[in-house]
């Protein structure tokens, strides 16, 4: 099996980098990889932190829409469930406060 192939449950294969970026020319791809390699580690970490913060904010927006009357504590609990699963969230944080 090629290294770029990853399998999910039920043998569904994740798309490779090339399959996901068919609209990117090889020259642009080479430039992107060059720039990424030249980016300092501290900047990559800063970028990842920013992406994680944005994902958390989007998840909270979605939770607020689905549970408009939920308290901040309940929203935090539900956000934890999205990351950890309900079983671990209950073990760590206890039952849903709402």
mmCIF file of C-alpha atoms in Angstrom:
data_model
loop_
_atom_site.group_PDB
_atom_site.id
_atom_site.type_symbol
_atom_site.label_atom_id
_atom_site.label_comp_id
_atom_site.label_asym_id
_atom_site.label_seq_id
_atom_site.Cartn_x
_atom_site.Cartn_y
_atom_site.Cartn_z
ATOM 1 C CA UNK A 1 0.000 0.000 0.000
ATOM 2 C CA UNK A 2 1.424 3.453 -0.872
ATOM 3 C CA UNK A 3 2.398 5.558 2.184
ATOM 4 C CA UNK A 4 0.006 8.356 1.215
ATOM 5 C CA UNK A 5 -2.957 5.978 1.536
ATOM 6 C CA UNK A 6 -4.776 6.005 4.849
ATOM 7 C CA UNK A 7 -7.731 3.771 5.611
ATOM 8 C CA UNK A 8 -10.764 4.606 7.687
ATOM 9 C CA UNK A 9 -13.421 2.308 9.071
ATOM 10 C CA UNK A 10 -15.122 0.195 6.407
ATOM 11 C CA UNK A 11 -12.029 0.495 4.173
ATOM 12 C CA UNK A 12 -12.806 4.018 3.020
ATOM 13 C CA UNK A 13 -9.590 5.622 1.833
ATOM 14 C CA UNK A 14 -8.716 9.219 2.634
ATOM 15 C CA UNK A 15 -7.739 11.240 -0.436
ATOM 16 C CA UNK A 16 -4.042 11.810 -1.015
ATOM 17 C CA UNK A 17 -2.459 15.272 -1.059
ATOM 18 C CA UNK A 18 -2.429 15.204 -4.873
ATOM 19 C CA UNK A 19 -6.117 14.223 -5.062
ATOM 20 C CA UNK A 20 -7.107 17.081 -2.767
ATOM 21 C CA UNK A 21 -5.019 19.635 -4.657
ATOM 22 C CA UNK A 22 -5.650 18.866 -8.313
ATOM 23 C CA UNK A 23 -6.149 22.567 -9.015
ATOM 24 C CA UNK A 24 -2.667 23.464 -7.712
ATOM 25 C CA UNK A 25 0.096 23.506 -10.292
ATOM 26 C CA UNK A 26 3.338 21.674 -9.456
ATOM 27 C CA UNK A 27 5.198 25.015 -9.476
ATOM 28 C CA UNK A 28 2.855 26.568 -6.925
ATOM 29 C CA UNK A 29 2.953 23.409 -4.824
ATOM 30 C CA UNK A 30 6.769 23.499 -4.845
ATOM 31 C CA UNK A 31 6.693 27.149 -3.750
ATOM 32 C CA UNK A 32 4.231 26.413 -0.938
ATOM 33 C CA UNK A 33 6.389 23.552 0.332
ATOM 34 C CA UNK A 34 9.525 25.713 0.124
ATOM 35 C CA UNK A 35 7.867 28.501 2.115
ATOM 36 C CA UNK A 36 6.514 26.034 4.684
ATOM 37 C CA UNK A 37 9.982 24.507 5.155
ATOM 38 C CA UNK A 38 11.471 27.988 5.631
ATOM 39 C CA UNK A 39 8.843 29.034 8.178
ATOM 40 C CA UNK A 40 10.268 29.019 11.716
ATOM 41 C CA UNK A 41 8.800 26.509 14.147
ATOM 42 C CA UNK A 42 7.560 29.291 16.445
ATOM 43 C CA UNK A 43 5.542 30.758 13.565
ATOM 44 C CA UNK A 44 4.055 27.366 12.635
ATOM 45 C CA UNK A 45 2.991 26.907 16.266
ATOM 46 C CA UNK A 46 1.507 30.406 16.282
ATOM 47 C CA UNK A 47 -0.459 29.600 13.123
ATOM 48 C CA UNK A 48 -1.731 26.311 14.575
ATOM 49 C CA UNK A 49 -2.784 28.057 17.783
ATOM 50 C CA UNK A 50 -4.734 30.579 15.726
ATOM 51 C CA UNK A 51 -6.430 27.813 13.709
ATOM 52 C CA UNK A 52 -7.321 25.916 16.894
ATOM 53 C CA UNK A 53 -8.780 29.080 18.445
ATOM 54 C CA UNK A 54 -10.871 29.701 15.316
ATOM 55 C CA UNK A 55 -12.110 26.088 15.269
ATOM 56 C CA UNK A 56 -13.084 26.342 18.944
ATOM 57 C CA UNK A 57 -14.970 29.591 18.299
ATOM 58 C CA UNK A 58 -16.823 28.051 15.348
ATOM 59 C CA UNK A 59 -17.721 25.000 17.429
ATOM 60 C CA UNK A 60 -19.055 27.242 20.213
ATOM 61 C CA UNK A 61 -21.117 29.228 17.703
ATOM 62 C CA UNK A 62 -22.648 25.973 16.476
ATOM 63 C CA UNK A 63 -23.357 24.820 20.031
ATOM 64 C CA UNK A 64 -24.996 28.154 20.908
ATOM 65 C CA UNK A 65 -27.275 27.799 17.882
ATOM 66 C CA UNK A 66 -28.230 24.233 18.788
ATOM 67 C CA UNK A 67 -28.606 24.960 22.511
ATOM 68 C CA UNK A 68 -29.669 28.630 22.741
ATOM 69 C CA UNK A 69 -30.642 28.390 26.423
ATOM 70 C CA UNK A 70 -27.497 26.565 27.564
ATOM 71 C CA UNK A 71 -25.354 28.127 30.262
ATOM 72 C CA UNK A 72 -21.671 28.868 29.597
ATOM 73 C CA UNK A 73 -20.790 25.833 31.756
ATOM 74 C CA UNK A 74 -23.050 23.578 29.690
ATOM 75 C CA UNK A 75 -21.554 24.918 26.448
ATOM 76 C CA UNK A 76 -18.029 24.228 27.744
ATOM 77 C CA UNK A 77 -19.130 20.703 28.696
ATOM 78 C CA UNK A 78 -20.639 20.100 25.254
ATOM 79 C CA UNK A 79 -17.478 21.439 23.614
ATOM 80 C CA UNK A 80 -15.458 18.953 25.663
ATOM 81 C CA UNK A 81 -17.734 16.147 24.443
ATOM 82 C CA UNK A 82 -16.928 17.131 20.860
ATOM 83 C CA UNK A 83 -13.206 16.669 21.563
ATOM 84 C CA UNK A 84 -13.079 13.939 24.181
ATOM 85 C CA UNK A 85 -16.301 12.011 23.706
ATOM 86 C CA UNK A 86 -19.071 11.810 26.269
ATOM 87 C CA UNK A 87 -17.623 8.987 28.380
ATOM 88 C CA UNK A 88 -14.290 10.714 29.019
ATOM 89 C CA UNK A 89 -15.956 14.108 29.484
ATOM 90 C CA UNK A 90 -18.215 12.676 32.192
ATOM 91 C CA UNK A 91 -15.210 11.036 33.888
ATOM 92 C CA UNK A 92 -13.223 14.284 33.814
ATOM 93 C CA UNK A 93 -15.894 16.979 34.238
ATOM 94 C CA UNK A 94 -18.838 15.069 35.623
ATOM 95 C CA UNK A 95 -22.338 15.045 34.149
ATOM 96 C CA UNK A 96 -23.663 17.804 31.929
ATOM 97 C CA UNK A 97 -24.343 20.868 34.091
ATOM 98 C CA UNK A 98 -27.439 21.784 32.097
#
